[in-house]
Amino acid sequence: MEIGLLSILGLGFALGIKHAIEPDHIIAVSTIASQSKKLVRSSLAGVFWGIGHTATLFIIGIILILMKGEIPEKYAMSLEFLVGIMLVYLGITTILSFKNIHLHKHIHDGEVHKHVHSHDHSSFHEHQHQHKKVSYLKSMFIGLVHGLAGSGAMVVLTMSTVNSAWEGAIYILIFGVGTVIGMLFFTTLIGIPFVLSAKKFSLNKTLTQLTGVISTVFGIYYMYNLGVTEGLFKLWIQ
């Protein structure tokens, strides 16, 4: 393999890491990390995000490269708009995740005992055990949506960097490895405060709902910026 191609792939790896830490990516995955009570689950949430993201980029990217085409601006921006909708949805569901759960205190033998109590049909412990499967599936779906939204820019970047379809395929995969590693690192960092506060119900609830508020507000801003500032709504009306 030529030294020039190796340099390009190295650049792709570095750009993949940088791509992973874009605000919309971090905010979206943080809503998943906030639900995890073990650090390894937060870390794996990042890995599954990267898998979904890379799979979408690779499939759509290779198809467009082989067809020597690109996604029209209106549709590329519409896919980006989906990210905003997803951020709002994730934010609201995160805020409401404590809706049926509250802290119950009572005094027994002169000591104050605290219990996490749920009015839901399933117990809180059952709810906790479901986090692992749901978190991973959500993370992969989030990565898939982000991959769809970024596929247009990825193809333009790839086609301007490499000379053939097979080089493009390798470039996208290396870029994907970079995003997986980058997201693995940052979801681990994000998960630390939630794991440390797991046994402190009030603090954990505050941190989790704050994450939901940030995701919701950023999602609304994201949609407004695309629709109004960048003119997506005008493109659809014309």
mmCIF file of C-alpha atoms in Angstrom:
data_model
loop_
_atom_site.group_PDB
_atom_site.id
_atom_site.type_symbol
_atom_site.label_atom_id
_atom_site.label_comp_id
_atom_site.label_asym_id
_atom_site.label_seq_id
_atom_site.Cartn_x
_atom_site.Cartn_y
_atom_site.Cartn_z
ATOM 1 C CA MET A 1 0.000 0.000 0.000
ATOM 2 C CA GLU A 2 1.375 3.374 -0.942
ATOM 3 C CA ILE A 3 2.638 5.755 1.718
ATOM 4 C CA GLY A 4 0.220 8.394 0.375
ATOM 5 C CA LEU A 5 -2.784 6.144 0.975
ATOM 6 C CA LEU A 6 -1.555 5.256 4.469
ATOM 7 C CA SER A 7 -1.360 8.956 5.277
ATOM 8 C CA ILE A 8 -4.881 9.453 3.963
ATOM 9 C CA LEU A 9 -6.170 6.561 6.074
ATOM 10 C CA GLY A 10 -4.395 7.981 9.117
ATOM 11 C CA LEU A 11 -6.131 11.287 8.454
ATOM 12 C CA GLY A 12 -9.450 9.459 8.130
ATOM 13 C CA PHE A 13 -8.897 7.796 11.512
ATOM 14 C CA ALA A 14 -8.137 11.149 13.157
ATOM 15 C CA LEU A 15 -11.162 12.786 11.508
ATOM 16 C CA GLY A 16 -13.301 9.882 12.725
ATOM 17 C CA ILE A 17 -12.285 10.560 16.335
ATOM 18 C CA LYS A 18 -12.978 14.271 15.859
ATOM 19 C CA HIS A 19 -16.324 13.492 14.211
ATOM 20 C CA ALA A 20 -17.414 11.405 17.205
ATOM 21 C CA ILE A 21 -17.243 14.364 19.580
ATOM 22 C CA GLU A 22 -19.506 16.705 17.621
ATOM 23 C CA PRO A 23 -22.099 18.246 19.989
ATOM 24 C CA ASP A 24 -25.169 16.496 18.542
ATOM 25 C CA HIS A 25 -23.426 13.123 18.815
ATOM 26 C CA ILE A 26 -22.291 13.604 22.405
ATOM 27 C CA ILE A 27 -25.640 15.013 23.555
ATOM 28 C CA ALA A 28 -27.607 12.180 21.960
ATOM 29 C CA VAL A 29 -25.479 9.399 23.418
ATOM 30 C CA SER A 30 -25.365 11.111 26.828
ATOM 31 C CA THR A 31 -29.123 10.501 27.127
ATOM 32 C CA ILE A 32 -28.328 6.789 26.866
ATOM 33 C CA ALA A 33 -25.343 6.945 29.213
ATOM 34 C CA SER A 34 -27.536 8.686 31.788
ATOM 35 C CA GLN A 35 -29.669 5.549 32.046
ATOM 36 C CA SER A 36 -26.716 3.245 32.746
ATOM 37 C CA LYS A 37 -25.766 2.295 36.283
ATOM 38 C CA LYS A 38 -22.506 0.583 35.313
ATOM 39 C CA LEU A 39 -19.606 2.263 33.522
ATOM 40 C CA VAL A 40 -19.054 -0.632 31.138
ATOM 41 C CA ARG A 41 -22.615 -0.173 29.850
ATOM 42 C CA SER A 42 -22.003 3.504 29.137
ATOM 43 C CA SER A 43 -18.807 2.581 27.308
ATOM 44 C CA LEU A 44 -20.505 -0.097 25.232
ATOM 45 C CA ALA A 45 -23.300 2.346 24.385
ATOM 46 C CA GLY A 46 -20.640 4.382 22.600
ATOM 47 C CA VAL A 47 -19.363 1.313 20.769
ATOM 48 C CA PHE A 48 -22.842 0.417 19.531
ATOM 49 C CA TRP A 49 -23.387 4.025 18.424
ATOM 50 C CA GLY A 50 -20.202 3.715 16.370
ATOM 51 C CA ILE A 51 -21.301 0.416 14.854
ATOM 52 C CA GLY A 52 -24.635 1.850 13.711
ATOM 53 C CA HIS A 53 -22.994 5.031 12.450
ATOM 54 C CA THR A 54 -20.279 3.205 10.507
ATOM 55 C CA ALA A 55 -22.669 0.654 8.984
ATOM 56 C CA THR A 56 -24.910 3.369 7.532
ATOM 57 C CA LEU A 57 -22.019 5.485 6.294
ATOM 58 C CA PHE A 58 -20.393 2.467 4.649
ATOM 59 C CA ILE A 59 -23.482 1.150 2.854
ATOM 60 C CA ILE A 60 -24.773 4.490 1.576
ATOM 61 C CA GLY A 61 -21.268 5.830 0.951
ATOM 62 C CA ILE A 62 -20.193 2.902 -1.226
ATOM 63 C CA ILE A 63 -23.453 2.975 -3.207
ATOM 64 C CA LEU A 64 -23.043 6.691 -3.954
ATOM 65 C CA ILE A 65 -19.341 6.346 -4.754
ATOM 66 C CA LEU A 66 -20.010 3.501 -7.211
ATOM 67 C CA MET A 67 -22.847 5.488 -8.804
ATOM 68 C CA LYS A 68 -20.635 8.594 -8.812
ATOM 69 C CA GLY A 69 -23.521 10.532 -7.328
ATOM 70 C CA GLU A 70 -24.308 12.595 -4.288
ATOM 71 C CA ILE A 71 -27.339 13.347 -2.144
ATOM 72 C CA PRO A 72 -29.193 16.524 -3.268
ATOM 73 C CA GLU A 73 -28.858 19.367 -0.763
ATOM 74 C CA LYS A 74 -32.556 19.360 0.122
ATOM 75 C CA TYR A 75 -32.522 15.686 1.065
ATOM 76 C CA ALA A 76 -29.159 15.870 2.827
ATOM 77 C CA MET A 77 -30.445 18.714 5.012
ATOM 78 C CA SER A 78 -33.696 16.825 5.625
ATOM 79 C CA LEU A 79 -31.706 13.883 6.974
ATOM 80 C CA GLU A 80 -29.870 16.324 9.235
ATOM 81 C CA PHE A 81 -33.275 17.610 10.388
ATOM 82 C CA LEU A 82 -34.090 14.067 11.544
ATOM 83 C CA VAL A 83 -31.225 14.395 14.024
ATOM 84 C CA GLY A 84 -32.965 17.384 15.605
ATOM 85 C CA ILE A 85 -36.232 15.457 15.918
ATOM 86 C CA MET A 86 -34.368 12.535 17.458
ATOM 87 C CA LEU A 87 -32.612 14.793 19.990
ATOM 88 C CA VAL A 88 -35.939 16.259 21.120
ATOM 89 C CA TYR A 89 -37.465 12.776 21.429
ATOM 90 C CA LEU A 90 -34.486 11.446 23.392
ATOM 91 C CA GLY A 91 -34.530 14.523 25.617
ATOM 92 C CA ILE A 92 -38.227 14.256 26.466
ATOM 93 C CA THR A 93 -38.067 10.508 27.140
ATOM 94 C CA THR A 94 -35.033 11.058 29.371
ATOM 95 C CA ILE A 95 -36.821 13.782 31.335
ATOM 96 C CA LEU A 96 -39.830 11.504 31.790
ATOM 97 C CA SER A 97 -37.755 8.439 32.703
ATOM 98 C CA PHE A 98 -38.300 9.154 36.408
ATOM 99 C CA LYS A 99 -42.020 9.846 36.030
ATOM 100 C CA ASN A 100 -43.180 6.726 37.901
ATOM 101 C CA ILE A 101 -40.188 6.480 40.248
ATOM 102 C CA HIS A 102 -39.720 8.372 43.487
ATOM 103 C CA LEU A 103 -37.740 8.182 46.718
ATOM 104 C CA HIS A 104 -39.686 6.859 49.698
ATOM 105 C CA LYS A 105 -38.438 7.515 53.241
ATOM 106 C CA HIS A 106 -39.565 5.919 56.482
ATOM 107 C CA ILE A 107 -38.238 5.576 60.018
ATOM 108 C CA HIS A 108 -37.588 2.114 61.393
ATOM 109 C CA ASP A 109 -36.059 1.525 64.855
ATOM 110 C CA GLY A 110 -35.009 5.170 65.004
ATOM 111 C CA GLU A 111 -33.188 5.046 61.654
ATOM 112 C CA VAL A 112 -34.210 6.681 58.402
ATOM 113 C CA HIS A 113 -34.520 4.189 55.543
ATOM 114 C CA LYS A 114 -34.721 5.250 51.902
ATOM 115 C CA HIS A 115 -36.238 3.146 49.142
ATOM 116 C CA VAL A 116 -36.649 3.792 45.433
ATOM 117 C CA HIS A 117 -40.294 3.089 44.696
ATOM 118 C CA SER A 118 -42.056 2.704 41.359
ATOM 119 C CA HIS A 119 -45.753 2.969 40.533
ATOM 120 C CA ASP A 120 -45.144 1.312 37.186
ATOM 121 C CA HIS A 121 -46.377 -2.234 36.542
ATOM 122 C CA SER A 122 -42.814 -3.510 36.532
ATOM 123 C CA SER A 123 -40.569 -3.021 39.523
ATOM 124 C CA PHE A 124 -37.656 -0.597 39.549
ATOM 125 C CA HIS A 125 -35.246 -3.524 39.662
ATOM 126 C CA GLU A 126 -36.808 -5.016 36.543
ATOM 127 C CA HIS A 127 -36.542 -1.587 34.961
ATOM 128 C CA GLN A 128 -32.824 -1.496 35.801
ATOM 129 C CA HIS A 129 -32.203 -4.928 34.305
ATOM 130 C CA GLN A 130 -33.813 -3.809 31.047
ATOM 131 C CA HIS A 131 -31.404 -0.886 30.667
ATOM 132 C CA LYS A 132 -28.625 -2.948 29.120
ATOM 133 C CA LYS A 133 -30.572 -4.258 26.129
ATOM 134 C CA VAL A 134 -32.557 -1.058 25.521
ATOM 135 C CA SER A 135 -29.479 1.161 25.813
ATOM 136 C CA TYR A 136 -27.523 -0.771 23.202
ATOM 137 C CA LEU A 137 -30.398 -0.867 20.731
ATOM 138 C CA LYS A 138 -31.029 2.854 21.230
ATOM 139 C CA SER A 139 -27.349 3.649 20.782
ATOM 140 C CA MET A 140 -27.167 1.699 17.540
ATOM 141 C CA PHE A 141 -30.298 3.445 16.264
ATOM 142 C CA ILE A 142 -28.876 6.852 17.203
ATOM 143 C CA GLY A 143 -25.672 6.001 15.336
ATOM 144 C CA LEU A 144 -27.695 4.850 12.333
ATOM 145 C CA VAL A 145 -29.604 8.159 12.175
ATOM 146 C CA HIS A 146 -26.379 10.147 12.559
ATOM 147 C CA GLY A 147 -24.848 8.022 9.808
ATOM 148 C CA LEU A 148 -27.748 8.822 7.467
ATOM 149 C CA ALA A 149 -27.446 12.514 8.262
ATOM 150 C CA GLY A 150 -23.700 12.561 7.660
ATOM 151 C CA SER A 151 -23.562 10.302 4.615
ATOM 152 C CA GLY A 152 -23.686 13.177 2.102
ATOM 153 C CA ALA A 153 -20.716 15.021 3.613
ATOM 154 C CA MET A 154 -18.858 11.730 4.088
ATOM 155 C CA VAL A 155 -19.138 10.868 0.386
ATOM 156 C CA VAL A 156 -17.959 14.332 -0.697
ATOM 157 C CA LEU A 157 -14.989 14.054 1.678
ATOM 158 C CA THR A 158 -14.163 10.517 0.540
ATOM 159 C CA MET A 159 -14.428 11.246 -3.185
ATOM 160 C CA SER A 160 -12.136 14.263 -2.809
ATOM 161 C CA THR A 161 -9.576 12.214 -0.906
ATOM 162 C CA VAL A 162 -9.247 8.814 -2.607
ATOM 163 C CA ASN A 163 -8.926 7.621 -6.195
ATOM 164 C CA SER A 164 -11.026 4.445 -6.330
ATOM 165 C CA ALA A 165 -14.054 2.727 -4.798
ATOM 166 C CA TRP A 166 -11.987 0.191 -2.837
ATOM 167 C CA GLU A 167 -9.867 2.961 -1.357
ATOM 168 C CA GLY A 168 -13.095 4.754 -0.484
ATOM 169 C CA ALA A 169 -14.401 1.641 1.271
ATOM 170 C CA ILE A 170 -11.246 1.317 3.363
ATOM 171 C CA TYR A 171 -11.280 5.041 4.133
ATOM 172 C CA ILE A 172 -14.875 4.931 5.425
ATOM 173 C CA LEU A 173 -14.133 1.852 7.547
ATOM 174 C CA ILE A 174 -11.041 3.478 9.073
ATOM 175 C CA PHE A 175 -13.061 6.643 9.653
ATOM 176 C CA GLY A 176 -15.657 4.431 11.364
ATOM 177 C CA VAL A 177 -13.052 2.829 13.619
ATOM 178 C CA GLY A 178 -11.993 6.318 14.648
ATOM 179 C CA THR A 179 -15.574 7.279 15.529
ATOM 180 C CA VAL A 180 -16.026 4.080 17.565
ATOM 181 C CA ILE A 181 -12.846 4.714 19.563
ATOM 182 C CA GLY A 182 -13.686 8.390 20.016
ATOM 183 C CA MET A 183 -17.220 7.668 21.199
ATOM 184 C CA LEU A 184 -16.034 4.811 23.428
ATOM 185 C CA PHE A 185 -13.712 7.213 25.225
ATOM 186 C CA PHE A 186 -16.219 10.035 25.610
ATOM 187 C CA THR A 187 -19.215 7.912 26.626
ATOM 188 C CA THR A 188 -16.993 6.414 29.316
ATOM 189 C CA LEU A 189 -16.225 9.925 30.589
ATOM 190 C CA ILE A 190 -19.885 10.947 30.346
ATOM 191 C CA GLY A 191 -20.988 7.823 32.205
ATOM 192 C CA ILE A 192 -18.768 8.447 35.253
ATOM 193 C CA PRO A 193 -20.989 11.038 37.030
ATOM 194 C CA PHE A 194 -24.106 8.930 36.439
ATOM 195 C CA VAL A 195 -22.445 5.796 37.782
ATOM 196 C CA LEU A 196 -21.062 7.610 40.835
ATOM 197 C CA SER A 197 -24.495 9.075 41.601
ATOM 198 C CA ALA A 198 -26.402 5.828 40.949
ATOM 199 C CA LYS A 199 -27.053 5.267 44.684
ATOM 200 C CA LYS A 200 -27.927 8.922 45.288
ATOM 201 C CA PHE A 201 -31.398 9.063 43.818
ATOM 202 C CA SER A 202 -32.002 12.830 43.958
ATOM 203 C CA LEU A 203 -28.610 13.705 42.442
ATOM 204 C CA ASN A 204 -28.927 11.032 39.765
ATOM 205 C CA LYS A 205 -32.416 12.234 38.877
ATOM 206 C CA THR A 206 -31.210 15.847 38.615
ATOM 207 C CA LEU A 207 -28.255 14.920 36.373
ATOM 208 C CA THR A 208 -30.408 12.698 34.166
ATOM 209 C CA GLN A 209 -33.181 15.243 33.713
ATOM 210 C CA LEU A 210 -30.629 18.004 33.072
ATOM 211 C CA THR A 211 -29.239 15.834 30.279
ATOM 212 C CA GLY A 212 -32.761 15.485 28.884
ATOM 213 C CA VAL A 213 -33.333 19.254 28.982
ATOM 214 C CA ILE A 214 -30.042 19.921 27.184
ATOM 215 C CA SER A 215 -30.920 17.363 24.490
ATOM 216 C CA THR A 216 -34.395 18.838 24.010
ATOM 217 C CA VAL A 217 -33.219 22.459 23.815
ATOM 218 C CA PHE A 218 -30.320 21.630 21.508
ATOM 219 C CA GLY A 219 -32.631 19.575 19.271
ATOM 220 C CA ILE A 220 -35.043 22.505 18.905
ATOM 221 C CA TYR A 221 -32.136 24.850 18.139
ATOM 222 C CA TYR A 222 -30.740 22.316 15.656
ATOM 223 C CA MET A 223 -34.051 22.134 13.760
ATOM 224 C CA TYR A 224 -34.527 25.910 13.799
ATOM 225 C CA ASN A 225 -31.021 26.484 12.484
ATOM 226 C CA LEU A 226 -31.493 24.013 9.615
ATOM 227 C CA GLY A 227 -35.057 24.961 8.783
ATOM 228 C CA VAL A 228 -34.907 28.741 9.100
ATOM 229 C CA THR A 229 -31.303 29.943 9.178
ATOM 230 C CA GLU A 230 -29.966 27.554 6.526
ATOM 231 C CA GLY A 231 -33.198 27.648 4.489
ATOM 232 C CA LEU A 232 -34.400 24.027 4.487
ATOM 233 C CA PHE A 233 -38.049 25.060 4.773
ATOM 234 C CA LYS A 234 -37.658 27.403 1.775
ATOM 235 C CA LEU A 235 -36.119 24.586 -0.278
ATOM 236 C CA TRP A 236 -39.176 22.413 0.317
ATOM 237 C CA ILE A 237 -41.630 25.232 -0.407
ATOM 238 C CA GLN A 238 -40.005 26.195 -3.717
#
